[in-house]
Amino acid sequence: MSSRPGKTAPRLLQDLLTYDPRYEERAGRNLLTTSPPQFDPKGPPARAVPGRNCRHVFMTKNEQSVLPKAGEDPDHQTVYKIASFCKQCRWHVDLLVDFRDDGSKAEPCRTGTDYIMHHFVYQDEDPPHNDTLSRQKVPCTYRFSCSAPKCPVELKIRMTPPRFTDDDFSLLTNTQILRKRLETARQVGGDRADAQIARPVDALDYLNTYLGDALNPQKGKNRIPLLNRKFLKTFGKDCDKLLRRLGFTFNEEIQDDGSVIEVYYLPNPPPATSPLDHDTQRNLIEDARYELNVFILEIPENERTGARHPGILPHPSSTDLQRALGCLDYEKKSGMTRAQVQASHEEDHPYYAGLGTVGDFADSLLLYAFSRQGYVDSANSSYYFECLQDIAKGRKSEALELQVAMLASKGFYNRQDIDLAYRYLSLDPQYSLHLSDDIIIDQFRARLQDIGPSAVEETRNMLRVIGCARQSERIIQEASDAIETYEQALSWLGLTADQPDDFVVTMYSLKVSDNAADRATANRAVEKIAEQRGSQRLRDYLKNGVLGDTEMDTAEAYALLSISNRAVKLDLDMLHTQMQSFADSNPTSKEKYERAFELVRKDQQENPKQSDNGESDVPAPDYPLDTWPVGCKNIGNTCYLNSVLQFLFTIKPLRDMVVNCDDHLQETTPEALKNKRVGRETVTQEKVKEAQEFVQELRELFQQMITASTYTVRPKENLAALALAKASATSLQSTSNSTAEAGLGNIGDVPIIGPMPNPTATDNSLHGPVRGDSDVKTIGSDTSSTVAEDGDHVMGEDAPTSAGDQGVAKPEPPSRPPPIPPRPQASGVADSAMKKIEFDASQQDAAEILNNVFDLLSCAFKGEGVLDDGEQLDFIKRLFFSSVTSVTLQKGEELRNKELQNNHLVSPNKRDRPLYAALDDEFSKTEVDENTSQKNAEEGTSTGKEKTLRYAFMEDASPIQIINVRRLIFEDNKPKKDDSHLQLTPEIFFDRYMKETTSRSETKLAALREQQWGLQSQLKGMESRKAQLTDTELKSALPEVVEEGAEMIEDINKTASDQLVDVDDPGLLPAYPDLAEHMRLQANHLQKEIEVLLQQMKDIDQQINSLWTGCEDNPYRLHAVFMHRGSATGGHYWIYIHDFQQCIWRKYNDERVSKVENIDEIFKQEEKYPATSTGIVYVREDALTKLTEAVCREPEVQPEDRMEIDGVELQVINGVPDS
């Protein structure tokens, strides 16, 4: 839906006939593309069309037109073009009506169908115009489309200024200029010059002849000597610019006798082509001739005697335009015709223009236009109803008034009705756009408490009017006193979705105690909440008046049944036997065990699990094995590691180096390691051996990912331990000292729960920590979100899971073991090793894991040389590390520090913004505080501080750029995730962050940066003001605080008015009856200021981007996006990777690898509980296929993948014998 009003074809045509680009600024709007301001009956009358505007009389240019034929209906290949010009102002108009469709739209509007007339909605101006000072001199094309759902018609209207200006006309016809031209001719031509002055009509007539000869060239008539008597006195040399603009060319010719003569050659336009082709010089000449005819007709007839061209004009365009737009014979009301109205310059009532109609429309067409306007611009449907209502009264049409009454009964209201409804609820309609549904509903509920039963229905009717006007189902439902949805139930009880059942009961009790008549409604609300949540406790409360025990979740159910691994596929029959054994041992808990079994059974059926042999129960993708990447099973709380491994696998040089590592491994002799430095540290033999062990494990995984005959592989625990281990950590074999009771640590005193590896035995003990299937990350750094997500609460489907929801109460242990066969116990070493892996994963973020992997690879492989700082140069440095120079400006001195960086760390800054804006913050000039005296710091005395400026740029940009996003923020010493959207683009240019580029020197880039920093300084001021308005000590935005203050004052005033007070009491507070209203007005102003600030900040971001237009020497393409869904205490990671060979995106979500069907899930953000990017990877455009390869598969043929047919053994590929 366009969210802007439209115009019926007759209205658009009428506006075209009065639209004059020359006076658009005076009109204050574009009369053609916009609708008039909403009519105010109480305001002074105003003309819709400025008096100076030309009332066009268009004449058809046949040779440039494709005209509709009478009685012929258009088909799906029809395109009409009416090329015309106004005989009064000489502006040219091309109206192109395109009926061609794409298959989905094949039913044009026409009489006899549901859509009886075209209703056009303005789309865009093509090309965009940005020269407001010379708009009257620039051609503009306006695009419209018909709003009917199956109508294919696209309309283009091109306005072109006259080919001749008024100065041109004066140059050709002014008598004084012609007299001077004659004197010049006598000086140049001598005796050859004509004795008589040229007439004003002569230049127009001769030029018309020349241009006609140019369109129909004849041999010998293509040149005009300058000394030609008629030409010399009529045009001379002072018309040179005009002639050249028309295509004439000037030349000097050498005659046989050696003399030189000056000549003009006629224009040489191309042959005539289809009118639908682009304009050529031929169109220019044709337009010029039409205008010359207009000029000739303006000269008195007695002064143009003898002219070759008497000034004949073509036929008017009116009928052609109406026929092309399908409005030649529309149904009209009786009275004055449209032509008579136009001729008298009489304007229709503004209400007709509001509906996009004209005054001679029949009633049925007015109703049709009303329905179309309401469809495309529903936000203003009340105004359109008011227009229709007033027109019906003015026409005194019983049929139309009946239709208006029927519409009113269906919930249509005019603006006066809506204003009255707002004022009835003590709300100012002037600020209705700034009022949320919650504010209106709260005001309504407050009003209900202050009125008697007789006024309740009227108050509800007023709220219903507001709800219909805003098209708010919430308000309409509130007005009807109906509770039909979960959201309505929460709203009625004053609850939010994340509040527990206990609070539901509390609010229920308060509602019922305040008004016993609300009990039935309160019961319905609790029933709806219980139904949505599946809460047996709430159902029991409604039935018995008592709230039962806390409801069991899935993690608790698994723990109660002694199942430590939720990822494994279970035998439900055996599980049922085990459940019955537990219930027999504890009869009082039988219902609890049965509930646990149902939860586990449901989870097993709805969520894919792994079988005992480790194979996933996930359905295989619909792609051949050799064309699709494999997924990586989650071996613990390591979903981010899986994303890193998948990303590394797609980097072709890295993958090839790892797979063929034997030829490149570092020697471990002391001599070989003498000068080896990685990460600014000397590399030891132990570190090299550990790194090479990691490479061997990584090679094994990569080979599995290449050759696996399945759709998933399982990384080894040792690989995860080595990848996640910090510098002081050892390999998996050294982790056996961890105890089984260590758990996974805590977040805010709440134990972290997560999946364990597939065990070889079932753990029957219920005294250890209960484990779920969440992916966990503790708060260890500020570079990404810290997350811990319980698998039962998938982020995005329900409210975010808080840390407190993840603690699981230990159930009562059974008195005897379940009757299942004994199995070998899992080794304590493996169990504690997995805990060590999960602990390491919980202490690191995205950047740290990648840095650790990069260091391991650099340690494991031979170096290619030594960098300036002694660091080893190797393939990791070449692929991922950029040379970044940090420039510090202090006391007039400039200090430069160069270092290698493998990533850029950016922050959304708690607002949606483009990636460019976030990167700009990291590289731009900023103020930092530096201690001015190191001595004072060492002595512990007060240190003075001075302003220091710092910025950065890249001298050499790596071909692979990694951008990490800082999502974790702290508010009141509590972690919080910044969910702001970082807007990504498929392509990015790093020129603005470079020292110099191919096309711009360091000086030029520095000048652009200075301009950018000036804009960013404004942006920081706006951010500071925004923080004042949105970050208050009350944790609410300032407008909300002021609004709540107004409500509090109203409550105080109400209480005071209900009580008897001693007016002589000196301690009595003064009364300010208007204070609450003033505060509400101020709250609205503050809210508007916030909205304006946000828009201005977006505008500055766009201005900064525009500075760098054309800086495109360093293009990079988006290759991968690391994603996270969850909160600061819980969540899940996955990665999107672009396959540049197949031009598709894939989503790698642990063992699932799927094609991204809608890329909006990558580039756009959901409104509720959105997934957010935590890492972004761009690859240099000229090295895409060289550096990346998403699919590298050579599946091995398993023995069972061969079969014999007629004695011939065939290989079976994807279930099909391959001959």
PDB file of N, CA and C in Angstrom, residues 350-387:
ATOM      1  N   PRO A 350     -12.868  22.019  -2.795  1.00  0.00           N
ATOM      2  CA  PRO A 350     -11.676  21.252  -2.384  1.00  0.00           C
ATOM      3  C   PRO A 350     -11.969  19.810  -2.002  1.00  0.00           C
ATOM      4  N   TYR A 351     -13.206  19.526  -1.590  1.00  0.00           N
ATOM      5  CA  TYR A 351     -13.520  18.144  -1.218  1.00  0.00           C
ATOM      6  C   TYR A 351     -13.435  17.209  -2.429  1.00  0.00           C
ATOM      7  N   TYR A 352     -13.742  17.727  -3.623  1.00  0.00           N
ATOM      8  CA  TYR A 352     -13.596  16.887  -4.817  1.00  0.00           C
ATOM      9  C   TYR A 352     -12.123  16.534  -5.040  1.00  0.00           C
ATOM     10  N   ALA A 353     -11.268  17.543  -4.901  1.00  0.00           N
ATOM     11  CA  ALA A 353      -9.837  17.272  -5.063  1.00  0.00           C
ATOM     12  C   ALA A 353      -9.341  16.318  -3.986  1.00  0.00           C
ATOM     13  N   GLY A 354      -9.885  16.437  -2.759  1.00  0.00           N
ATOM     14  CA  GLY A 354      -9.491  15.524  -1.687  1.00  0.00           C
ATOM     15  C   GLY A 354      -9.776  14.081  -2.035  1.00  0.00           C
ATOM     16  N   LEU A 355     -10.887  13.826  -2.713  1.00  0.00           N
ATOM     17  CA  LEU A 355     -11.222  12.460  -3.133  1.00  0.00           C
ATOM     18  C   LEU A 355     -10.487  12.059  -4.415  1.00  0.00           C
ATOM     19  N   GLY A 356      -9.744  12.993  -4.998  1.00  0.00           N
ATOM     20  CA  GLY A 356      -9.079  12.702  -6.262  1.00  0.00           C
ATOM     21  C   GLY A 356     -10.044  12.666  -7.423  1.00  0.00           C
ATOM     22  N   THR A 357     -11.107  13.476  -7.355  1.00  0.00           N
ATOM     23  CA  THR A 357     -12.155  13.472  -8.379  1.00  0.00           C
ATOM     24  C   THR A 357     -12.312  14.877  -8.948  1.00  0.00           C
ATOM     25  N   VAL A 358     -13.257  15.014  -9.872  1.00  0.00           N
ATOM     26  CA  VAL A 358     -13.640  16.318 -10.404  1.00  0.00           C
ATOM     27  C   VAL A 358     -15.136  16.514 -10.171  1.00  0.00           C
ATOM     28  N   GLY A 359     -15.601  17.748 -10.345  1.00  0.00           N
ATOM     29  CA  GLY A 359     -16.941  18.093  -9.924  1.00  0.00           C
ATOM     30  C   GLY A 359     -18.057  17.500 -10.748  1.00  0.00           C
ATOM     31  N   ASP A 360     -17.780  16.999 -11.961  1.00  0.00           N
ATOM     32  CA  ASP A 360     -18.872  16.462 -12.780  1.00  0.00           C
ATOM     33  C   ASP A 360     -19.024  14.951 -12.626  1.00  0.00           C
ATOM     34  N   PHE A 361     -18.335  14.343 -11.644  1.00  0.00           N
ATOM     35  CA  PHE A 361     -18.455  12.898 -11.415  1.00  0.00           C
ATOM     36  C   PHE A 361     -19.879  12.528 -11.013  1.00  0.00           C
ATOM     37  N   ALA A 362     -20.358  11.420 -11.538  1.00  0.00           N
ATOM     38  CA  ALA A 362     -21.617  10.847 -11.063  1.00  0.00           C
ATOM     39  C   ALA A 362     -21.420  10.290  -9.660  1.00  0.00           C
ATOM     40  N   ASP A 363     -22.519  10.067  -8.930  1.00  0.00           N
ATOM     41  CA  ASP A 363     -22.430   9.585  -7.548  1.00  0.00           C
ATOM     42  C   ASP A 363     -21.646   8.271  -7.462  1.00  0.00           C
ATOM     43  N   SER A 364     -21.885   7.367  -8.406  1.00  0.00           N
ATOM     44  CA  SER A 364     -21.217   6.063  -8.360  1.00  0.00           C
ATOM     45  C   SER A 364     -19.702   6.215  -8.466  1.00  0.00           C
ATOM     46  N   LEU A 365     -19.237   7.164  -9.278  1.00  0.00           N
ATOM     47  CA  LEU A 365     -17.801   7.389  -9.412  1.00  0.00           C
ATOM     48  C   LEU A 365     -17.216   8.011  -8.146  1.00  0.00           C
ATOM     49  N   LEU A 366     -17.987   8.855  -7.477  1.00  0.00           N
ATOM     50  CA  LEU A 366     -17.516   9.417  -6.210  1.00  0.00           C
ATOM     51  C   LEU A 366     -17.315   8.318  -5.176  1.00  0.00           C
ATOM     52  N   LEU A 367     -18.264   7.384  -5.106  1.00  0.00           N
ATOM     53  CA  LEU A 367     -18.130   6.263  -4.169  1.00  0.00           C
ATOM     54  C   LEU A 367     -16.920   5.397  -4.524  1.00  0.00           C
ATOM     55  N   TYR A 368     -16.712   5.193  -5.812  1.00  0.00           N
ATOM     56  CA  TYR A 368     -15.565   4.405  -6.266  1.00  0.00           C
ATOM     57  C   TYR A 368     -14.254   5.102  -5.854  1.00  0.00           C
ATOM     58  N   ALA A 369     -14.177   6.414  -6.095  1.00  0.00           N
ATOM     59  CA  ALA A 369     -12.966   7.155  -5.736  1.00  0.00           C
ATOM     60  C   ALA A 369     -12.745   7.129  -4.225  1.00  0.00           C
ATOM     61  N   PHE A 370     -13.830   7.213  -3.440  1.00  0.00           N
ATOM     62  CA  PHE A 370     -13.704   7.158  -1.982  1.00  0.00           C
ATOM     63  C   PHE A 370     -13.100   5.822  -1.542  1.00  0.00           C
ATOM     64  N   SER A 371     -13.554   4.732  -2.151  1.00  0.00           N
ATOM     65  CA  SER A 371     -13.038   3.415  -1.767  1.00  0.00           C
ATOM     66  C   SER A 371     -11.552   3.280  -2.124  1.00  0.00           C
ATOM     67  N   ARG A 372     -11.146   3.830  -3.297  1.00  0.00           N
ATOM     68  CA  ARG A 372      -9.743   3.731  -3.692  1.00  0.00           C
ATOM     69  C   ARG A 372      -8.850   4.591  -2.789  1.00  0.00           C
ATOM     70  N   GLN A 373      -9.314   5.796  -2.453  1.00  0.00           N
ATOM     71  CA  GLN A 373      -8.519   6.650  -1.580  1.00  0.00           C
ATOM     72  C   GLN A 373      -8.344   6.010  -0.208  1.00  0.00           C
ATOM     73  N   GLY A 374      -9.416   5.442   0.313  1.00  0.00           N
ATOM     74  CA  GLY A 374      -9.311   4.789   1.603  1.00  0.00           C
ATOM     75  C   GLY A 374      -8.392   3.588   1.579  1.00  0.00           C
ATOM     76  N   TYR A 375      -8.328   2.933   0.422  1.00  0.00           N
ATOM     77  CA  TYR A 375      -7.464   1.756   0.297  1.00  0.00           C
ATOM     78  C   TYR A 375      -5.986   2.148   0.294  1.00  0.00           C
ATOM     79  N   VAL A 376      -5.633   3.180  -0.479  1.00  0.00           N
ATOM     80  CA  VAL A 376      -4.213   3.541  -0.616  1.00  0.00           C
ATOM     81  C   VAL A 376      -3.732   4.449   0.504  1.00  0.00           C
ATOM     82  N   ASP A 377      -4.644   5.114   1.202  1.00  0.00           N
ATOM     83  CA  ASP A 377      -4.247   6.074   2.238  1.00  0.00           C
ATOM     84  C   ASP A 377      -5.205   5.958   3.412  1.00  0.00           C
ATOM     85  N   SER A 378      -5.194   4.797   4.030  1.00  0.00           N
ATOM     86  CA  SER A 378      -6.160   4.520   5.091  1.00  0.00           C
ATOM     87  C   SER A 378      -5.990   5.447   6.286  1.00  0.00           C
ATOM     88  N   ALA A 379      -4.792   5.995   6.478  1.00  0.00           N
ATOM     89  CA  ALA A 379      -4.561   6.870   7.631  1.00  0.00           C
ATOM     90  C   ALA A 379      -5.440   8.109   7.580  1.00  0.00           C
ATOM     91  N   ASN A 380      -5.868   8.515   6.390  1.00  0.00           N
ATOM     92  CA  ASN A 380      -6.695   9.712   6.250  1.00  0.00           C
ATOM     93  C   ASN A 380      -8.119   9.383   5.815  1.00  0.00           C
ATOM     94  N   SER A 381      -8.571   8.187   6.119  1.00  0.00           N
ATOM     95  CA  SER A 381      -9.907   7.769   5.683  1.00  0.00           C
ATOM     96  C   SER A 381     -10.998   8.648   6.285  1.00  0.00           C
ATOM     97  N   SER A 382     -10.764   9.204   7.477  1.00  0.00           N
ATOM     98  CA  SER A 382     -11.780  10.086   8.081  1.00  0.00           C
ATOM     99  C   SER A 382     -11.973  11.339   7.245  1.00  0.00           C
ATOM    100  N   TYR A 383     -10.890  11.870   6.680  1.00  0.00           N
ATOM    101  CA  TYR A 383     -11.029  13.062   5.838  1.00  0.00           C
ATOM    102  C   TYR A 383     -11.775  12.730   4.549  1.00  0.00           C
ATOM    103  N   TYR A 384     -11.476  11.560   3.967  1.00  0.00           N
ATOM    104  CA  TYR A 384     -12.158  11.185   2.732  1.00  0.00           C
ATOM    105  C   TYR A 384     -13.654  10.952   2.983  1.00  0.00           C
ATOM    106  N   PHE A 385     -13.988  10.419   4.169  1.00  0.00           N
ATOM    107  CA  PHE A 385     -15.398  10.247   4.501  1.00  0.00           C
ATOM    108  C   PHE A 385     -16.062  11.621   4.662  1.00  0.00           C
ATOM    109  N   GLU A 386     -15.341  12.545   5.265  1.00  0.00           N
ATOM    110  CA  GLU A 386     -15.869  13.904   5.413  1.00  0.00           C
ATOM    111  C   GLU A 386     -16.109  14.542   4.041  1.00  0.00           C
ATOM    112  N   CYS A 387     -15.181  14.340   3.117  1.00  0.00           N
ATOM    113  CA  CYS A 387     -15.361  14.876   1.758  1.00  0.00           C
ATOM    114  C   CYS A 387     -16.631  14.320   1.124  1.00  0.00           C
TER     115      CYS A 387
END
